[in-house]
């Protein structure tokens, strides 16, 4: 059947890394292999550069770039590969977390010299919550870096992964000679800025083969033999099922900028990466092979042009076939909707599409109907799970700075929160509004956009706050006690869920001790 064939073709994944590890470069090389772009340099980085954080026009420009590169689809070996772009900048971490709810697997890029960095840890944690299968790509082998085994230790220790090296480097930096592909038992010799083709690999299935000494020199060949022996002893054999369950993580080494080691990974990826997976809803699990269409919105992008307030909602198709100009059901709003111009993104091009299959990401023009997490179906009432909010790190009161523009401010704040730019909390005791963000940059973005897109002005008032924790109570009496004793610290989030605002780690601990029947959660889904 057509649906099953289409599902089998799809691989939808995201690349995650700490900024500067090489995510953009790797994405570009993958697109080159897929023929989605012809020349290097065609993929613009969507990262908000550090030096540009106070330059609003730059932010605006980059928002535009990031919508074009939000999803990139290409074909490779009969598979349709959808890469979902994830901002690497820490201030946009929430956006990345949500995007990761729409992937079926991930590739984690690590800089050989820097090893596992903070943002990699945070993002991998989010993937691990959902048991997302992950492949690790250790990048920049053309430079001096950490020892391969030390890096595997970091991958296991800091990321909590079970490493399974599928390629192994021969030297690094000046001495970098290539990689041995353990998945296919082939040797690939390093050439900088290579155009990898099939015939460049050398099949060496028996490591005692003297050709190895001839090709890389006796010392390097012996070192490789010893290291591979050690890998065999210490690390598990590759097991596709374990990888797909998120319990085993293949590791590749290479140099993205030199297009080296990338093909090994891509070839392995298309063979082992899972296709569209079942997705949980509050009501039941949805299988991609079900006849009826279902999907959910995981990202909303504002239009670049302030004169056109419409937005693009990114919907992940979870089951059935999504079709243009067909009546679908918007579950939260309980209404029917039709989409005349659904789009798919092919590298930097946008195409209007007639149908889309599970695993695909469709861009829907939206005039304010969608919120992140919304479900769209053929009529069934289901709510997709797994799109949590996490505790922000920075908090400020937001005040109206222009009394005549109260309505505009209200509308602007509401829409920006629906886009997921930041989180809004309303205090229980005095109804004051608090904006919570991951980084300071969002406060500037919100202020700028309120003024330019909604004609509203706001001021911020700093508030020292450590964390927002969603609370649940074991019994009603405990909840009432918390409300009466701690109303100053309580607020409602955008969905009306109760949140405890803790000034410090110490006050949070005190609250936990004093209210043993209350559970404090750092994410909205528990
Ligand atoms: P990101 O998206 O993860 O933030 O990283 P990006 O690809 O932009 O790469 C960050 C920097 O690392 C870039 O240099 C890029 O050229 C370099 N890079 C990527 N892969 C490799 C590699 O395999 N080897 C080496 N030596 N460098 C690599 P930049 O100077 O910051 O930017 P650019 O001026 O080159 O664009």
XYZ file of C-alpha atoms and ligand atoms in Angstrom:
562
model
C 0.000 0.000 0.000
C 1.145 3.500 -0.837
C 1.030 4.816 2.744
C 3.309 2.059 4.045
C 5.751 2.605 1.185
C 5.897 6.314 1.911
C 6.326 5.741 5.656
C 9.203 3.342 5.009
C 10.977 6.004 2.973
C 11.024 8.640 5.679
C 13.745 9.451 8.195
C 13.102 12.558 10.245
C 15.877 13.714 12.531
C 17.553 16.688 14.157
C 21.213 17.581 14.580
C 22.112 18.853 18.024
C 25.307 20.347 19.344
C 26.869 23.042 21.435
C 27.345 26.156 19.245
C 30.400 25.973 16.986
C 30.811 22.205 17.107
C 29.947 22.059 13.399
C 26.190 21.468 13.127
C 25.705 23.888 10.233
C 28.712 22.523 8.371
C 27.535 18.946 8.801
C 23.991 19.840 7.695
C 25.412 21.396 4.587
C 27.480 18.327 3.723
C 24.468 16.084 4.188
C 22.475 18.297 1.842
C 25.282 18.163 -0.699
C 25.135 14.355 -0.652
C 21.406 14.512 -1.121
C 21.773 16.888 -4.051
C 19.481 19.340 -2.250
C 22.125 22.006 -2.721
C 24.892 22.177 -5.291
C 27.566 24.257 -3.671
C 29.068 24.598 -0.251
C 28.091 27.756 1.585
C 24.466 27.570 0.474
C 23.123 26.856 3.926
C 23.137 29.971 5.995
C 23.642 29.450 9.633
C 20.557 30.334 11.611
C 22.525 30.833 14.750
C 22.176 34.179 16.377
C 25.786 35.225 16.450
C 27.079 36.280 19.824
C 28.225 39.688 18.686
C 24.843 40.434 17.146
C 22.762 39.981 20.256
C 21.950 43.646 20.587
C 21.430 44.224 16.889
C 17.707 43.810 16.369
C 17.792 44.039 12.614
C 20.278 41.226 12.676
C 17.940 39.190 14.854
C 15.085 39.903 12.450
C 17.189 38.909 9.494
C 18.262 35.741 11.172
C 14.699 34.880 12.100
C 14.006 35.000 8.394
C 16.883 32.716 7.648
C 15.867 30.310 10.323
C 12.383 29.874 8.882
C 13.899 28.955 5.526
C 16.183 26.451 7.133
C 13.721 25.141 9.686
C 13.197 21.905 7.823
C 15.334 20.636 5.013
C 14.250 17.638 3.023
C 16.331 15.661 0.595
C 16.411 12.255 -1.029
C 19.266 9.843 -0.545
C 19.310 6.170 -1.509
C 15.556 6.094 -2.026
C 14.890 7.566 1.390
C 13.317 10.924 2.034
C 15.329 12.563 4.758
C 13.884 15.435 6.751
C 16.412 17.392 8.802
C 14.867 19.624 11.433
C 17.043 22.549 12.283
C 17.613 23.298 15.936
C 19.000 26.628 17.096
C 22.266 26.054 18.925
C 22.155 29.349 20.849
C 21.387 28.652 24.482
C 18.817 31.444 24.658
C 16.718 29.545 22.140
C 16.969 26.215 23.932
C 13.189 25.946 24.459
C 12.691 26.117 20.723
C 15.189 23.322 20.272
C 13.597 21.177 22.988
C 10.237 21.452 21.234
C 11.685 20.703 17.826
C 13.144 17.533 19.275
C 9.608 16.311 20.033
C 9.030 16.138 16.280
C 12.051 14.013 15.334
C 12.435 10.244 15.291
C 16.173 10.291 15.882
C 19.071 12.695 16.401
C 22.715 13.185 15.489
C 24.869 14.708 18.194
C 27.914 16.664 16.991
C 30.881 16.980 19.350
C 34.035 19.022 18.793
C 37.054 16.726 19.173
C 39.023 19.412 21.012
C 36.267 20.577 23.342
C 34.598 17.272 24.058
C 31.122 17.200 25.565
C 29.964 20.754 26.271
C 27.129 22.155 28.370
C 24.531 22.661 25.667
C 25.150 19.176 24.290
C 24.432 17.789 27.747
C 21.158 19.709 28.051
C 19.915 18.697 24.626
C 20.872 15.063 24.994
C 19.016 14.998 28.313
C 15.857 16.090 26.511
C 16.312 13.359 23.881
C 16.915 10.762 26.551
C 13.618 11.581 28.239
C 11.930 10.254 25.124
C 14.484 7.485 24.387
C 15.273 9.145 21.058
C 17.864 7.076 19.167
C 21.074 9.103 18.835
C 24.205 8.786 16.714
C 27.318 10.705 17.790
C 29.585 12.434 15.266
C 32.932 13.559 16.659
C 34.012 16.420 14.439
C 37.146 18.375 13.491
C 39.563 15.430 13.462
C 41.760 17.530 11.166
C 42.649 19.418 14.357
C 44.407 18.271 17.476
C 41.930 17.168 20.091
C 41.219 14.810 22.910
C 42.095 11.141 22.800
C 39.370 8.979 21.220
C 38.917 6.784 24.288
C 38.723 9.811 26.589
C 35.984 11.188 24.362
C 34.060 7.931 24.545
C 34.380 8.131 28.348
C 32.905 11.641 28.248
C 30.086 10.496 25.993
C 29.259 7.776 28.486
C 29.939 9.744 31.670
C 28.489 13.147 30.847
C 25.809 12.176 28.357
C 24.823 8.903 29.962
C 25.074 7.146 26.615
C 26.240 3.629 25.823
C 28.898 4.263 23.195
C 29.439 1.910 20.284
C 32.207 3.171 17.960
C 31.376 2.404 14.331
C 34.337 4.276 12.917
C 37.728 4.948 14.427
C 40.286 7.637 13.581
C 43.845 7.012 12.529
C 45.707 9.854 14.199
C 44.376 13.398 14.372
C 45.415 16.954 13.536
C 48.594 16.944 11.453
C 48.812 13.172 11.792
C 45.222 12.511 10.763
C 45.271 9.801 8.111
C 41.704 8.653 7.904
C 39.062 6.513 9.543
C 38.497 2.806 9.735
C 34.827 2.027 9.256
C 33.938 -0.746 11.689
C 30.428 -1.042 10.320
C 31.610 -1.978 6.834
C 35.235 -2.997 7.557
C 36.593 -0.432 5.174
C 39.421 2.053 5.351
C 39.011 5.594 4.127
C 42.105 7.690 3.760
C 41.888 11.365 4.571
C 42.052 13.986 1.894
C 41.083 17.491 2.818
C 37.985 19.000 1.207
C 37.255 15.616 -0.296
C 34.379 14.728 -2.563
C 33.772 11.316 -1.140
C 32.834 8.710 -3.666
C 32.339 4.977 -3.388
C 35.667 3.961 -4.939
C 37.781 5.863 -2.461
C 37.260 3.302 0.244
C 39.560 0.345 0.638
C 38.094 -2.888 1.847
C 40.239 -4.310 4.629
C 38.229 -6.930 6.435
C 41.230 -8.614 8.017
C 43.226 -6.154 10.079
C 46.395 -8.261 9.665
C 46.335 -7.361 5.974
C 49.763 -5.837 5.195
C 48.132 -3.306 2.877
C 47.180 -1.455 6.026
C 50.881 -0.964 6.900
C 51.609 0.151 3.354
C 48.786 2.662 3.366
C 49.165 4.328 6.746
C 52.655 3.272 7.868
C 53.595 0.487 10.214
C 53.403 2.457 13.447
C 49.950 3.902 12.746
C 48.720 0.526 11.491
C 49.839 -1.195 14.683
C 48.315 1.499 16.816
C 45.032 1.104 14.948
C 45.130 -2.680 15.429
C 45.668 -2.261 19.159
C 42.938 0.313 19.509
C 40.440 -1.731 17.543
C 41.286 -4.727 19.700
C 40.529 -2.653 22.764
C 37.253 -1.435 21.271
C 36.231 -5.028 20.669
C 36.918 -5.888 24.284
C 35.429 -2.844 25.952
C 32.486 -1.731 23.814
C 29.397 -3.716 22.851
C 28.780 -5.013 19.343
C 26.403 -2.913 17.335
C 22.780 -3.867 17.821
C 20.201 -2.057 15.713
C 17.308 -2.791 18.043
C 19.194 -1.468 21.074
C 20.076 1.680 19.113
C 16.477 2.189 18.022
C 15.324 1.838 21.626
C 17.771 4.588 22.613
C 19.957 2.138 24.563
C 23.056 2.106 22.345
C 24.739 5.004 20.577
C 26.888 4.530 17.479
C 29.872 6.892 17.358
C 31.541 8.162 14.168
C 34.652 10.290 13.734
C 35.304 12.756 10.925
C 35.755 16.276 9.742
C 32.627 17.929 8.448
C 34.387 20.842 6.822
C 36.532 18.433 4.818
C 33.520 16.307 4.043
C 35.328 13.450 5.647
C 33.677 10.616 7.549
C 30.292 12.142 6.779
C 29.342 9.626 4.117
C 30.122 6.686 6.431
C 27.726 8.118 8.912
C 25.024 8.981 6.384
C 25.155 5.530 4.775
C 24.852 3.909 8.160
C 22.159 6.366 9.226
C 19.859 5.535 6.285
C 20.187 1.856 7.115
C 19.694 1.951 10.856
C 17.771 5.113 11.781
C 14.140 4.523 12.656
C 11.363 5.673 10.374
C 8.325 7.526 11.720
C 7.583 6.213 15.193
C 4.318 5.828 17.065
C 3.424 8.880 19.118
C 1.713 9.024 22.487
C -1.384 11.066 23.099
C -3.197 11.501 26.372
C -5.842 9.122 25.053
C -3.876 6.431 23.180
C -0.790 5.668 21.106
C -1.030 6.738 17.443
C 0.647 4.525 14.850
C 1.956 6.106 11.645
C 0.237 3.408 9.583
C -3.255 4.377 10.715
C -5.473 5.453 7.786
C -6.662 8.656 9.347
C -4.486 11.743 9.413
C -3.239 13.133 12.717
C -0.494 15.636 13.499
C 0.660 18.221 16.014
C 2.140 21.704 15.939
C 5.608 21.934 17.502
C 6.823 25.300 16.318
C 5.301 28.605 15.283
C 7.216 31.161 13.347
C 6.115 34.757 13.033
C 6.016 36.360 9.648
C 8.997 38.533 8.916
C 6.829 41.271 7.524
C 5.149 43.176 10.367
C 2.366 44.275 7.981
C 1.252 40.702 7.625
C 0.616 39.295 11.039
C 0.244 35.737 9.761
C 2.521 33.065 11.027
C 3.754 29.676 9.956
C 2.816 26.774 12.170
C 5.024 23.717 11.717
C 3.044 20.529 11.916
C 4.494 17.047 12.193
C 2.386 14.452 10.416
C 1.988 11.482 12.777
C -0.414 9.181 10.922
C -2.327 8.861 7.655
C -2.009 11.261 4.746
C -2.274 15.018 5.127
C -3.970 16.585 2.087
C -4.274 20.103 0.822
C -7.730 21.744 0.878
C -9.238 19.055 3.057
C -11.293 19.691 6.149
C -9.440 18.850 9.333
C -10.328 19.198 12.986
C -8.493 21.615 15.279
C -8.949 19.755 18.548
C -8.350 22.593 21.049
C -10.545 25.064 19.228
C -13.112 22.423 18.338
C -13.396 23.685 14.805
C -12.850 22.586 11.235
C -10.022 24.041 9.204
C -8.766 23.708 5.639
C -5.299 24.550 4.387
C -4.980 25.977 0.899
C -1.220 26.477 0.794
C 0.579 23.937 2.946
C 4.307 24.114 2.302
C 7.304 21.864 2.604
C 10.805 23.208 2.779
C 13.485 21.849 0.516
C 16.730 23.454 1.661
C 16.173 27.117 0.894
C 13.133 26.593 -1.345
C 9.517 26.409 -0.293
C 7.044 24.269 -2.230
C 3.296 24.083 -1.924
C 2.421 20.443 -1.497
C -0.704 18.382 -2.137
C -0.036 15.685 0.380
C 2.356 14.770 3.166
C 3.060 11.535 5.007
C 4.020 10.520 8.545
C 7.424 11.967 9.406
C 6.919 14.981 7.148
C 6.824 18.509 8.453
C 4.259 20.798 6.880
C 4.245 24.568 7.187
C 0.709 25.946 7.618
C -0.107 29.616 7.196
C -1.875 30.661 10.349
C -3.581 33.847 11.356
C -3.487 33.131 15.066
C -5.359 29.846 15.422
C -2.486 27.688 16.532
C -0.600 27.245 19.759
C 2.393 25.019 20.257
C 1.213 21.508 21.082
C -2.110 21.735 19.186
C -3.409 18.531 17.664
C -5.038 18.349 14.213
C -7.043 15.263 13.201
C -9.844 14.048 10.943
C -12.270 14.465 13.828
C -10.924 12.356 16.683
C -10.300 14.143 19.968
C -6.708 13.354 20.927
C -3.970 15.407 22.561
C -0.366 14.653 21.624
C 1.971 14.392 24.587
C 5.619 15.199 24.942
C 5.713 18.929 24.343
C 6.569 20.108 27.816
C 7.638 23.533 29.011
C 10.770 23.635 31.132
C 11.525 25.975 33.975
C 12.884 29.266 32.643
C 16.159 30.564 34.014
C 15.433 34.294 33.971
C 12.342 36.095 35.189
C 11.096 39.664 34.930
C 7.848 41.442 35.668
C 6.408 42.944 32.513
C 4.648 46.327 32.810
C 2.672 48.290 30.284
C 4.598 51.430 29.339
C 1.834 53.027 27.269
C -1.563 53.136 29.021
C -3.369 53.726 25.719
C -2.024 50.527 24.231
C -3.092 48.061 26.868
C -5.034 45.883 24.421
C -2.179 45.762 21.925
C 0.220 44.725 24.661
C -2.095 42.005 25.854
C -2.572 40.620 22.369
C 1.116 40.857 21.516
C 2.231 39.114 24.684
C -0.369 36.385 24.173
C 0.687 35.729 20.584
C 4.396 35.777 21.334
C 3.845 33.281 24.136
C 1.856 31.059 21.754
C 4.835 31.130 19.443
C 6.868 29.907 22.384
C 9.231 32.892 22.516
C 9.013 32.828 26.315
C 6.667 31.749 29.109
C 4.116 33.883 30.871
C 3.129 33.424 34.490
C 0.371 35.283 36.316
C 0.844 35.668 40.047
C -1.970 34.353 42.191
C -1.890 37.081 44.832
C -1.867 40.204 42.656
C -2.282 39.114 39.004
C 1.033 40.627 38.009
C 2.497 39.178 34.842
C 5.934 37.594 34.784
C 7.902 36.653 31.690
C 10.280 33.728 32.027
C 12.976 32.960 29.474
C 16.000 30.755 29.040
C 18.288 33.640 28.162
C 18.387 37.424 28.399
C 18.177 37.838 24.633
C 14.467 36.992 24.533
C 13.578 40.002 26.681
C 15.050 42.276 24.027
C 13.371 40.337 21.243
C 9.966 40.541 22.979
C 10.270 44.274 23.622
C 11.343 44.913 20.052
C 8.634 42.779 18.519
C 5.875 44.183 20.749
C 6.781 47.625 19.558
C 7.285 46.830 15.877
C 4.590 44.250 15.306
C 1.902 45.272 17.810
C 2.550 48.964 18.470
C 2.812 48.285 22.210
C 5.443 49.339 24.696
C 6.621 47.474 27.742
C 9.042 47.862 30.621
C 10.635 45.146 32.646
C 11.247 44.996 36.343
C 13.880 42.610 37.513
C 12.932 39.872 39.912
C 15.487 37.566 41.459
C 14.072 34.146 40.856
C 15.718 30.758 40.710
C 13.154 28.430 39.174
C 9.530 27.897 38.301
C 8.291 24.475 39.352
C 4.997 22.963 38.328
C 3.279 21.526 41.375
C 1.028 18.564 41.920
C -0.522 17.565 45.228
C -1.118 14.158 46.725
C -4.302 15.492 48.297
C -6.543 18.550 48.180
C -5.773 19.582 51.768
C -2.047 19.837 50.985
C -2.812 22.001 47.967
C -5.040 24.322 49.992
C -2.359 24.659 52.630
C 0.236 25.546 50.024
C -2.108 28.112 48.530
C -2.873 29.749 51.834
C 0.685 29.759 53.142
C 2.577 30.461 49.944
C 0.287 32.470 47.682
C 3.079 35.026 47.228
C 5.126 32.344 45.445
C 2.356 30.876 43.352
C 1.404 31.678 39.800
C -0.506 30.179 36.891
C 1.183 29.272 33.624
C -0.369 29.837 30.178
C -2.542 26.743 30.509
C -3.711 27.617 34.008
C -1.400 25.082 35.667
C -0.152 25.954 39.129
C 3.519 26.924 39.377
C 5.717 27.564 42.405
C 8.202 30.402 41.942
C 11.279 29.788 44.059
C 13.674 32.640 44.815
C 16.599 30.319 45.438
C 17.551 26.668 45.613
C 17.331 27.022 49.376
C 13.744 28.353 49.406
C 12.738 25.584 47.043
C 14.230 23.032 49.385
C 12.423 24.657 52.341
C 9.117 24.532 50.480
C 9.692 20.864 49.659
C 10.466 20.096 53.303
C 7.489 22.049 54.619
C 5.052 20.598 52.113
C 5.875 16.897 51.852
C 2.588 16.110 50.095
C 3.348 18.498 47.257
C 5.509 17.450 44.325
C 7.631 20.060 42.572
C 8.443 19.416 38.893
C 10.921 21.246 36.653
C 8.877 20.521 33.545
C 5.175 21.005 32.827
C 4.738 17.356 31.870
C 5.156 14.945 34.724
P 27.535 25.278 14.548
O 26.502 25.301 13.475
O 27.527 24.011 15.347
O 27.552 26.466 15.425
O 28.979 25.237 13.865
P 29.456 25.607 12.389
O 29.100 24.542 11.432
O 29.064 26.994 12.065
O 31.019 25.494 12.615
C 31.713 26.293 13.559
C 33.111 26.537 13.082
O 33.814 25.305 13.012
C 33.185 27.141 11.689
O 34.308 27.994 11.656
C 33.424 25.926 10.811
O 34.066 26.255 9.607
C 34.342 25.124 11.708
N 34.316 23.680 11.389
C 33.270 22.876 11.149
N 33.670 21.614 10.887
C 35.013 21.620 10.972
C 36.022 20.608 10.806
O 35.764 19.461 10.512
N 37.326 21.006 10.996
C 37.666 22.278 11.317
N 38.947 22.544 11.458
N 36.746 23.256 11.469
C 35.434 22.930 11.297
P 34.191 29.551 11.845
O 35.556 30.072 11.646
O 33.492 29.852 13.124
O 33.206 29.985 10.737
P 33.431 30.096 9.197
O 34.035 31.443 9.051
O 34.364 28.997 8.760
O 32.062 29.967 8.651
